[in-house]
mmCIF file with all atom_site columns, C-alpha atoms in Angstrom:
data_model
loop_
_atom_site.group_PDB
_atom_site.id
_atom_site.type_symbol
_atom_site.label_atom_id
_atom_site.label_alt_id
_atom_site.label_comp_id
_atom_site.label_asym_id
_atom_site.label_entity_id
_atom_site.label_seq_id
_atom_site.pdbx_PDB_ins_code
_atom_site.Cartn_x
_atom_site.Cartn_y
_atom_site.Cartn_z
_atom_site.occupancy
_atom_site.B_iso_or_equiv
_atom_site.pdbx_formal_charge
_atom_site.auth_seq_id
_atom_site.auth_comp_id
_atom_site.auth_asym_id
_atom_site.auth_atom_id
_atom_site.pdbx_PDB_model_num
ATOM 1   C CA . MET A 1 1   ? 60.502 136.558 97.543 1.00 61.00 ? 627 MET A CA 1
ATOM 2   C CA . LYS A 1 2   ? 58.077 138.572 99.701 1.00 63.00 ? 628 LYS A CA 1
ATOM 3   C CA . THR A 1 3   ? 59.153 141.763 97.946 1.00 65.00 ? 629 THR A CA 1
ATOM 4   C CA . TYR A 1 4   ? 58.580 140.156 94.557 1.00 50.00 ? 630 TYR A CA 1
ATOM 5   C CA . LEU A 1 5   ? 55.090 138.969 95.528 1.00 50.00 ? 631 LEU A CA 1
ATOM 6   C CA . SER A 1 6   ? 54.248 142.391 96.961 1.00 50.00 ? 632 SER A CA 1
ATOM 7   C CA . PHE A 1 7   ? 55.400 144.007 93.733 1.00 44.00 ? 633 PHE A CA 1
ATOM 8   C CA . LEU A 1 8   ? 53.241 141.652 91.668 1.00 41.00 ? 634 LEU A CA 1
ATOM 9   C CA . LEU A 1 9   ? 50.231 142.357 93.869 1.00 43.00 ? 635 LEU A CA 1
ATOM 10  C CA . ILE A 1 10  ? 50.689 146.121 93.516 1.00 49.00 ? 636 ILE A CA 1
ATOM 11  C CA . LEU A 1 11  ? 51.183 145.803 89.753 1.00 37.00 ? 637 LEU A CA 1
ATOM 12  C CA . PHE A 1 12  ? 48.069 143.654 89.392 1.00 45.00 ? 638 PHE A CA 1
ATOM 13  C CA . SER A 1 13  ? 46.018 146.074 91.508 1.00 45.00 ? 639 SER A CA 1
ATOM 14  C CA . ALA A 1 14  ? 47.181 149.018 89.403 1.00 42.00 ? 640 ALA A CA 1
ATOM 15  C CA . PHE A 1 15  ? 46.276 147.135 86.232 1.00 43.00 ? 641 PHE A CA 1
ATOM 16  C CA . GLN A 1 16  ? 42.776 146.442 87.559 1.00 47.00 ? 642 GLN A CA 1
ATOM 17  C CA . ILE A 1 17  ? 42.281 150.121 88.415 1.00 46.00 ? 643 ILE A CA 1
ATOM 18  C CA . VAL A 1 18  ? 43.336 151.183 84.908 1.00 46.00 ? 644 VAL A CA 1
ATOM 19  C CA . TYR A 1 19  ? 41.102 148.512 83.372 1.00 49.00 ? 645 TYR A CA 1
ATOM 20  C CA . SER A 1 20  ? 38.174 149.647 85.496 1.00 59.00 ? 646 SER A CA 1
ATOM 21  C CA . GLN A 1 21  ? 38.631 153.267 84.458 1.00 77.00 ? 647 GLN A CA 1
ATOM 22  C CA . GLU A 1 22  ? 38.889 152.310 80.768 1.00 87.00 ? 648 GLU A CA 1
ATOM 23  C CA . LEU A 1 23  ? 35.740 150.192 80.951 1.00 86.00 ? 649 LEU A CA 1
ATOM 24  C CA . ASP A 1 24  ? 33.883 152.977 82.761 1.00 88.00 ? 650 ASP A CA 1
ATOM 25  C CA . GLU A 1 25  ? 34.943 155.436 80.040 1.00 92.00 ? 651 GLU A CA 1
ATOM 26  C CA . ALA A 1 26  ? 33.741 153.096 77.288 1.00 87.00 ? 652 ALA A CA 1
ATOM 27  C CA . LEU A 1 27  ? 30.408 152.631 79.046 1.00 89.00 ? 653 LEU A CA 1
ATOM 28  C CA . LYS A 1 28  ? 29.992 156.389 79.532 1.00 90.00 ? 654 LYS A CA 1
ATOM 29  C CA . LYS A 1 29  ? 30.541 156.783 75.797 1.00 92.00 ? 655 LYS A CA 1
ATOM 30  C CA . TYR A 1 30  ? 28.172 154.055 74.584 1.00 90.00 ? 656 TYR A CA 1
ATOM 31  C CA . LEU A 1 31  ? 25.383 153.664 77.160 1.00 93.00 ? 657 LEU A CA 1
ATOM 32  C CA . LYS A 1 32  ? 22.272 155.824 76.936 1.00 94.00 ? 658 LYS A CA 1
ATOM 33  C CA . ASN A 1 33  ? 21.550 155.252 80.646 1.00 94.00 ? 659 ASN A CA 1
ATOM 34  C CA . ASP A 1 34  ? 17.786 155.095 80.190 1.00 96.00 ? 660 ASP A CA 1
ATOM 35  C CA . ILE A 1 35  ? 17.610 151.576 81.645 1.00 98.00 ? 661 ILE A CA 1
ATOM 36  C CA . PRO A 1 36  ? 18.425 150.947 85.305 1.00 98.00 ? 662 PRO A CA 1
ATOM 37  C CA . ILE A 1 37  ? 21.725 149.169 85.856 1.00 98.00 ? 663 ILE A CA 1
ATOM 38  C CA . ILE A 1 38  ? 22.614 146.490 88.350 1.00 99.00 ? 664 ILE A CA 1
ATOM 39  C CA . SER A 1 39  ? 26.158 145.863 89.545 1.00 98.00 ? 665 SER A CA 1
ATOM 40  C CA . VAL A 1 40  ? 27.745 142.440 89.296 1.00 98.00 ? 666 VAL A CA 1
ATOM 41  C CA . GLU A 1 41  ? 28.028 142.378 93.086 1.00 98.00 ? 667 GLU A CA 1
ATOM 42  C CA . GLU A 1 42  ? 24.337 143.124 93.591 1.00 99.00 ? 668 GLU A CA 1
ATOM 43  C CA . LEU A 1 43  ? 23.315 140.482 91.065 1.00 99.00 ? 669 LEU A CA 1
ATOM 44  C CA . GLN A 1 44  ? 25.599 137.911 92.682 1.00 98.00 ? 670 GLN A CA 1
ATOM 45  C CA . ALA A 1 45  ? 24.148 138.655 96.122 1.00 98.00 ? 671 ALA A CA 1
ATOM 46  C CA . ASN A 1 46  ? 20.519 138.324 94.926 1.00 97.00 ? 672 ASN A CA 1
ATOM 47  C CA . TYR A 1 47  ? 20.923 135.934 91.991 1.00 96.00 ? 673 TYR A CA 1
ATOM 48  C CA . LYS A 1 48  ? 17.816 133.824 92.635 1.00 94.00 ? 674 LYS A CA 1
ATOM 49  C CA . ASP A 1 49  ? 15.574 136.904 92.476 1.00 94.00 ? 675 ASP A CA 1
ATOM 50  C CA . TYR A 1 50  ? 16.257 137.470 88.775 1.00 95.00 ? 676 TYR A CA 1
ATOM 51  C CA . LEU A 1 51  ? 15.663 135.899 85.404 1.00 94.00 ? 677 LEU A CA 1
ATOM 52  C CA . ILE A 1 52  ? 19.018 136.340 83.624 1.00 97.00 ? 678 ILE A CA 1
ATOM 53  C CA . LEU A 1 53  ? 18.942 136.889 79.853 1.00 97.00 ? 679 LEU A CA 1
ATOM 54  C CA . ASP A 1 54  ? 21.987 136.751 77.565 1.00 98.00 ? 680 ASP A CA 1
ATOM 55  C CA . ALA A 1 55  ? 21.896 139.250 74.685 1.00 98.00 ? 681 ALA A CA 1
ATOM 56  C CA . ARG A 1 56  ? 25.069 138.105 72.924 1.00 98.00 ? 682 ARG A CA 1
ATOM 57  C CA . ALA A 1 57  ? 25.495 136.163 69.693 1.00 98.00 ? 683 ALA A CA 1
ATOM 58  C CA . ILE A 1 58  ? 24.905 132.424 70.008 1.00 97.00 ? 684 ILE A CA 1
ATOM 59  C CA . GLU A 1 59  ? 28.630 131.801 69.332 1.00 97.00 ? 685 GLU A CA 1
ATOM 60  C CA . GLU A 1 60  ? 29.500 133.843 72.419 1.00 98.00 ? 686 GLU A CA 1
ATOM 61  C CA . PHE A 1 61  ? 26.848 132.103 74.523 1.00 98.00 ? 687 PHE A CA 1
ATOM 62  C CA . LYS A 1 62  ? 28.189 128.661 73.554 1.00 98.00 ? 688 LYS A CA 1
ATOM 63  C CA . VAL A 1 63  ? 31.636 129.525 74.954 1.00 98.00 ? 689 VAL A CA 1
ATOM 64  C CA . SER A 1 64  ? 30.365 130.586 78.377 1.00 99.00 ? 690 SER A CA 1
ATOM 65  C CA . LYS A 1 65  ? 27.454 132.217 80.144 1.00 99.00 ? 691 LYS A CA 1
ATOM 66  C CA . LEU A 1 66  ? 26.191 133.226 83.548 1.00 99.00 ? 692 LEU A CA 1
ATOM 67  C CA . ASP A 1 67  ? 24.781 130.155 85.272 1.00 98.00 ? 693 ASP A CA 1
ATOM 68  C CA . GLN A 1 68  ? 21.105 129.487 84.481 1.00 96.00 ? 694 GLN A CA 1
ATOM 69  C CA . SER A 1 69  ? 20.958 132.358 81.995 1.00 97.00 ? 695 SER A CA 1
ATOM 70  C CA . VAL A 1 70  ? 18.715 132.112 78.955 1.00 95.00 ? 696 VAL A CA 1
ATOM 71  C CA . TRP A 1 71  ? 19.943 133.110 75.508 1.00 96.00 ? 697 TRP A CA 1
ATOM 72  C CA . VAL A 1 72  ? 17.776 135.710 73.739 1.00 96.00 ? 698 VAL A CA 1
ATOM 73  C CA . GLY A 1 73  ? 20.337 137.062 71.271 1.00 96.00 ? 699 GLY A CA 1
ATOM 74  C CA . TYR A 1 74  ? 20.870 140.529 69.923 1.00 96.00 ? 700 TYR A CA 1
ATOM 75  C CA . GLU A 1 75  ? 20.805 140.763 66.126 1.00 94.00 ? 701 GLU A CA 1
ATOM 76  C CA . ASN A 1 76  ? 18.114 138.106 65.943 1.00 89.00 ? 702 ASN A CA 1
ATOM 77  C CA . PHE A 1 77  ? 16.320 139.095 69.155 1.00 93.00 ? 703 PHE A CA 1
ATOM 78  C CA . SER A 1 78  ? 12.647 138.184 69.106 1.00 86.00 ? 704 SER A CA 1
ATOM 79  C CA . ALA A 1 79  ? 9.853  139.185 71.449 1.00 82.00 ? 705 ALA A CA 1
ATOM 80  C CA . GLU A 1 80  ? 8.229  135.879 70.477 1.00 82.00 ? 706 GLU A CA 1
ATOM 81  C CA . ARG A 1 81  ? 11.137 134.002 72.069 1.00 80.00 ? 707 ARG A CA 1
ATOM 82  C CA . LEU A 1 82  ? 10.480 135.919 75.282 1.00 82.00 ? 708 LEU A CA 1
ATOM 83  C CA . LYS A 1 83  ? 6.783  135.106 75.193 1.00 81.00 ? 709 LYS A CA 1
ATOM 84  C CA . GLN A 1 84  ? 7.744  131.421 75.221 1.00 80.00 ? 710 GLN A CA 1
ATOM 85  C CA . LEU A 1 85  ? 9.548  132.016 78.532 1.00 76.00 ? 711 LEU A CA 1
ATOM 86  C CA . SER A 1 86  ? 6.218  133.037 80.083 1.00 67.00 ? 712 SER A CA 1
ATOM 87  C CA . LEU A 1 87  ? 7.709  135.944 81.978 1.00 67.00 ? 713 LEU A CA 1
ATOM 88  C CA . GLU A 1 88  ? 6.530  136.238 85.532 1.00 64.00 ? 714 GLU A CA 1
ATOM 89  C CA . LYS A 1 89  ? 5.319  139.729 86.407 1.00 62.00 ? 715 LYS A CA 1
ATOM 90  C CA . ASN A 1 90  ? 6.927  139.421 89.856 1.00 68.00 ? 716 ASN A CA 1
ATOM 91  C CA . LYS A 1 91  ? 10.313 138.229 88.558 1.00 82.00 ? 717 LYS A CA 1
ATOM 92  C CA . LYS A 1 92  ? 12.843 140.936 87.802 1.00 93.00 ? 718 LYS A CA 1
ATOM 93  C CA . ILE A 1 93  ? 14.944 140.604 84.660 1.00 96.00 ? 719 ILE A CA 1
ATOM 94  C CA . VAL A 1 94  ? 18.652 141.239 84.165 1.00 98.00 ? 720 VAL A CA 1
ATOM 95  C CA . VAL A 1 95  ? 19.998 141.385 80.625 1.00 98.00 ? 721 VAL A CA 1
ATOM 96  C CA . TYR A 1 96  ? 23.720 141.094 79.942 1.00 99.00 ? 722 TYR A CA 1
ATOM 97  C CA . CYS A 1 97  ? 26.167 140.990 77.055 1.00 98.00 ? 723 CYS A CA 1
ATOM 98  C CA . SER A 1 98  ? 29.949 141.479 76.908 1.00 98.00 ? 724 SER A CA 1
ATOM 99  C CA . ILE A 1 99  ? 30.123 144.894 78.601 1.00 97.00 ? 725 ILE A CA 1
ATOM 100 C CA . GLY A 1 100 ? 26.526 146.132 78.690 1.00 98.00 ? 726 GLY A CA 1
ATOM 101 C CA . VAL A 1 101 ? 25.965 147.996 75.425 1.00 97.00 ? 727 VAL A CA 1
ATOM 102 C CA . ARG A 1 102 ? 23.940 145.460 73.434 1.00 98.00 ? 728 ARG A CA 1
ATOM 103 C CA . SER A 1 103 ? 22.099 144.331 76.553 1.00 98.00 ? 729 SER A CA 1
ATOM 104 C CA . GLU A 1 104 ? 20.933 147.883 77.229 1.00 98.00 ? 730 GLU A CA 1
ATOM 105 C CA . GLU A 1 105 ? 19.111 147.895 73.872 1.00 97.00 ? 731 GLU A CA 1
ATOM 106 C CA . ILE A 1 106 ? 17.487 144.529 74.512 1.00 97.00 ? 732 ILE A CA 1
ATOM 107 C CA . ALA A 1 107 ? 16.550 145.547 78.075 1.00 97.00 ? 733 ALA A CA 1
ATOM 108 C CA . ARG A 1 108 ? 14.867 148.670 76.678 1.00 96.00 ? 734 ARG A CA 1
ATOM 109 C CA . THR A 1 109 ? 12.784 146.568 74.277 1.00 94.00 ? 735 THR A CA 1
ATOM 110 C CA . ILE A 1 110 ? 11.803 144.120 77.029 1.00 94.00 ? 736 ILE A CA 1
ATOM 111 C CA . LYS A 1 111 ? 10.825 146.917 79.387 1.00 92.00 ? 737 LYS A CA 1
ATOM 112 C CA . GLU A 1 112 ? 8.678  148.588 76.708 1.00 91.00 ? 738 GLU A CA 1
ATOM 113 C CA . ASP A 1 113 ? 7.056  145.418 75.343 1.00 89.00 ? 739 ASP A CA 1
ATOM 114 C CA . PHE A 1 114 ? 6.503  143.464 78.552 1.00 86.00 ? 740 PHE A CA 1
ATOM 115 C CA . ALA A 1 115 ? 6.313  146.116 81.292 1.00 85.00 ? 741 ALA A CA 1
ATOM 116 C CA . VAL A 1 116 ? 8.468  144.093 83.669 1.00 88.00 ? 742 VAL A CA 1
ATOM 117 C CA . GLU A 1 117 ? 11.185 145.369 85.989 1.00 93.00 ? 743 GLU A CA 1
ATOM 118 C CA . THR A 1 118 ? 14.301 145.139 83.821 1.00 96.00 ? 744 THR A CA 1
ATOM 119 C CA . TYR A 1 119 ? 17.959 145.896 84.485 1.00 98.00 ? 745 TYR A CA 1
ATOM 120 C CA . ASN A 1 120 ? 21.149 146.054 82.449 1.00 98.00 ? 746 ASN A CA 1
ATOM 121 C CA . LEU A 1 121 ? 24.186 144.309 83.982 1.00 99.00 ? 747 LEU A CA 1
ATOM 122 C CA . TYR A 1 122 ? 26.840 147.023 84.252 1.00 98.00 ? 748 TYR A CA 1
ATOM 123 C CA . GLY A 1 123 ? 30.078 145.763 82.725 1.00 97.00 ? 749 GLY A CA 1
ATOM 124 C CA . GLY A 1 124 ? 28.407 142.598 81.453 1.00 98.00 ? 750 GLY A CA 1
ATOM 125 C CA . ILE A 1 125 ? 29.984 139.164 81.567 1.00 99.00 ? 751 ILE A CA 1
ATOM 126 C CA . PHE A 1 126 ? 33.450 140.768 81.318 1.00 98.00 ? 752 PHE A CA 1
ATOM 127 C CA . LEU A 1 127 ? 33.159 142.611 84.631 1.00 97.00 ? 753 LEU A CA 1
ATOM 128 C CA . TRP A 1 128 ? 31.376 139.597 86.137 1.00 98.00 ? 754 TRP A CA 1
ATOM 129 C CA . LYS A 1 129 ? 34.362 137.379 85.303 1.00 98.00 ? 755 LYS A CA 1
ATOM 130 C CA . ASN A 1 130 ? 36.946 140.040 86.187 1.00 96.00 ? 756 ASN A CA 1
ATOM 131 C CA . LYS A 1 131 ? 35.425 140.271 89.674 1.00 96.00 ? 757 LYS A CA 1
ATOM 132 C CA . GLY A 1 132 ? 36.053 136.545 90.078 1.00 96.00 ? 758 GLY A CA 1
ATOM 133 C CA . PHE A 1 133 ? 32.494 135.282 89.642 1.00 98.00 ? 759 PHE A CA 1
ATOM 134 C CA . THR A 1 134 ? 31.869 131.959 87.918 1.00 98.00 ? 760 THR A CA 1
ATOM 135 C CA . VAL A 1 135 ? 30.739 131.426 84.345 1.00 99.00 ? 761 VAL A CA 1
ATOM 136 C CA . VAL A 1 136 ? 29.754 128.063 82.896 1.00 99.00 ? 762 VAL A CA 1
ATOM 137 C CA . ASN A 1 137 ? 30.191 126.417 79.506 1.00 98.00 ? 763 ASN A CA 1
ATOM 138 C CA . LYS A 1 138 ? 27.497 124.768 77.389 1.00 95.00 ? 764 LYS A CA 1
ATOM 139 C CA . GLU A 1 139 ? 27.711 121.669 79.623 1.00 97.00 ? 765 GLU A CA 1
ATOM 140 C CA . ASN A 1 140 ? 27.006 123.953 82.628 1.00 97.00 ? 766 ASN A CA 1
ATOM 141 C CA . LYS A 1 141 ? 30.476 123.309 84.061 1.00 98.00 ? 767 LYS A CA 1
ATOM 142 C CA . PRO A 1 142 ? 32.651 126.169 85.365 1.00 99.00 ? 768 PRO A CA 1
ATOM 143 C CA . THR A 1 143 ? 35.064 127.532 82.775 1.00 99.00 ? 769 THR A CA 1
ATOM 144 C CA . ASN A 1 144 ? 37.645 130.277 82.533 1.00 98.00 ? 770 ASN A CA 1
ATOM 145 C CA . LYS A 1 145 ? 36.855 130.913 78.848 1.00 98.00 ? 771 LYS A CA 1
ATOM 146 C CA . VAL A 1 146 ? 34.872 133.948 77.736 1.00 99.00 ? 772 VAL A CA 1
ATOM 147 C CA . HIS A 1 147 ? 34.236 135.033 74.152 1.00 98.00 ? 773 HIS A CA 1
ATOM 148 C CA . GLY A 1 148 ? 35.952 138.386 73.594 1.00 97.00 ? 774 GLY A CA 1
ATOM 149 C CA . TYR A 1 149 ? 33.388 139.702 71.063 1.00 96.00 ? 775 TYR A CA 1
ATOM 150 C CA . SER A 1 150 ? 36.116 141.718 69.309 1.00 95.00 ? 776 SER A CA 1
ATOM 151 C CA . ARG A 1 151 ? 39.826 142.388 69.864 1.00 94.00 ? 777 ARG A CA 1
ATOM 152 C CA . LYS A 1 152 ? 38.918 145.864 71.147 1.00 91.00 ? 778 LYS A CA 1
ATOM 153 C CA . TRP A 1 153 ? 36.329 144.671 73.685 1.00 92.00 ? 779 TRP A CA 1
ATOM 154 C CA . GLY A 1 154 ? 38.301 141.524 74.502 1.00 94.00 ? 780 GLY A CA 1
ATOM 155 C CA . SER A 1 155 ? 41.077 143.696 75.929 1.00 93.00 ? 781 SER A CA 1
ATOM 156 C CA . TYR A 1 156 ? 38.750 144.469 78.868 1.00 93.00 ? 782 TYR A CA 1
ATOM 157 C CA . LEU A 1 157 ? 38.851 140.824 79.996 1.00 94.00 ? 783 LEU A CA 1
ATOM 158 C CA . ILE A 1 158 ? 41.693 140.402 82.476 1.00 93.00 ? 784 ILE A CA 1
ATOM 159 C CA . GLN A 1 159 ? 40.527 137.420 84.557 1.00 94.00 ? 785 GLN A CA 1
ATOM 160 C CA . ALA A 1 160 ? 39.588 135.012 81.784 1.00 96.00 ? 786 ALA A CA 1
ATOM 161 C CA . GLU A 1 161 ? 40.926 133.069 78.859 1.00 97.00 ? 787 GLU A CA 1
ATOM 162 C CA . VAL A 1 162 ? 39.711 135.164 75.927 1.00 98.00 ? 788 VAL A CA 1
ATOM 163 C CA . VAL A 1 163 ? 38.543 133.240 72.857 1.00 97.00 ? 789 VAL A CA 1
ATOM 164 C CA . TYR A 1 164 ? 37.181 134.485 69.535 1.00 95.00 ? 790 TYR A CA 1
ATOM 165 C CA . GLU A 1 165 ? 35.760 131.315 67.995 1.00 83.00 ? 791 GLU A CA 1
#
């Protein structure tokens, strides 16, 4: 039994390493890297210091989100919606999406339009969940569900129940 559990642990660890490398490769391919990034660990450690903005589609946001995050969208992103949040000049902003590609674009716009300290969450909600951090549903209760965005991107979620509706 111990041997079996050890084998499973090694297999799971190897799978996480491969996943991590694949996600890193995808991010190297798609990110422009002109917006500072923040790691999921750093955000978790200093969560209260940031205003967290979700740059995914509303359907994704309704499945799950980072706790206390505010939906700003991507395709229908509006600077007017941000103005309603009355952004504090002293409050740093973190923008996230599934893996960090869409959020980088929104973070760029926020940084240019509002001149506030803005970061892109490296690996997005997928890496957040894969590292074992909590996400909440629309009732603000912890959930294991995360919207996969697409079958391709959804394959990067290994610590969540992936949904597409």
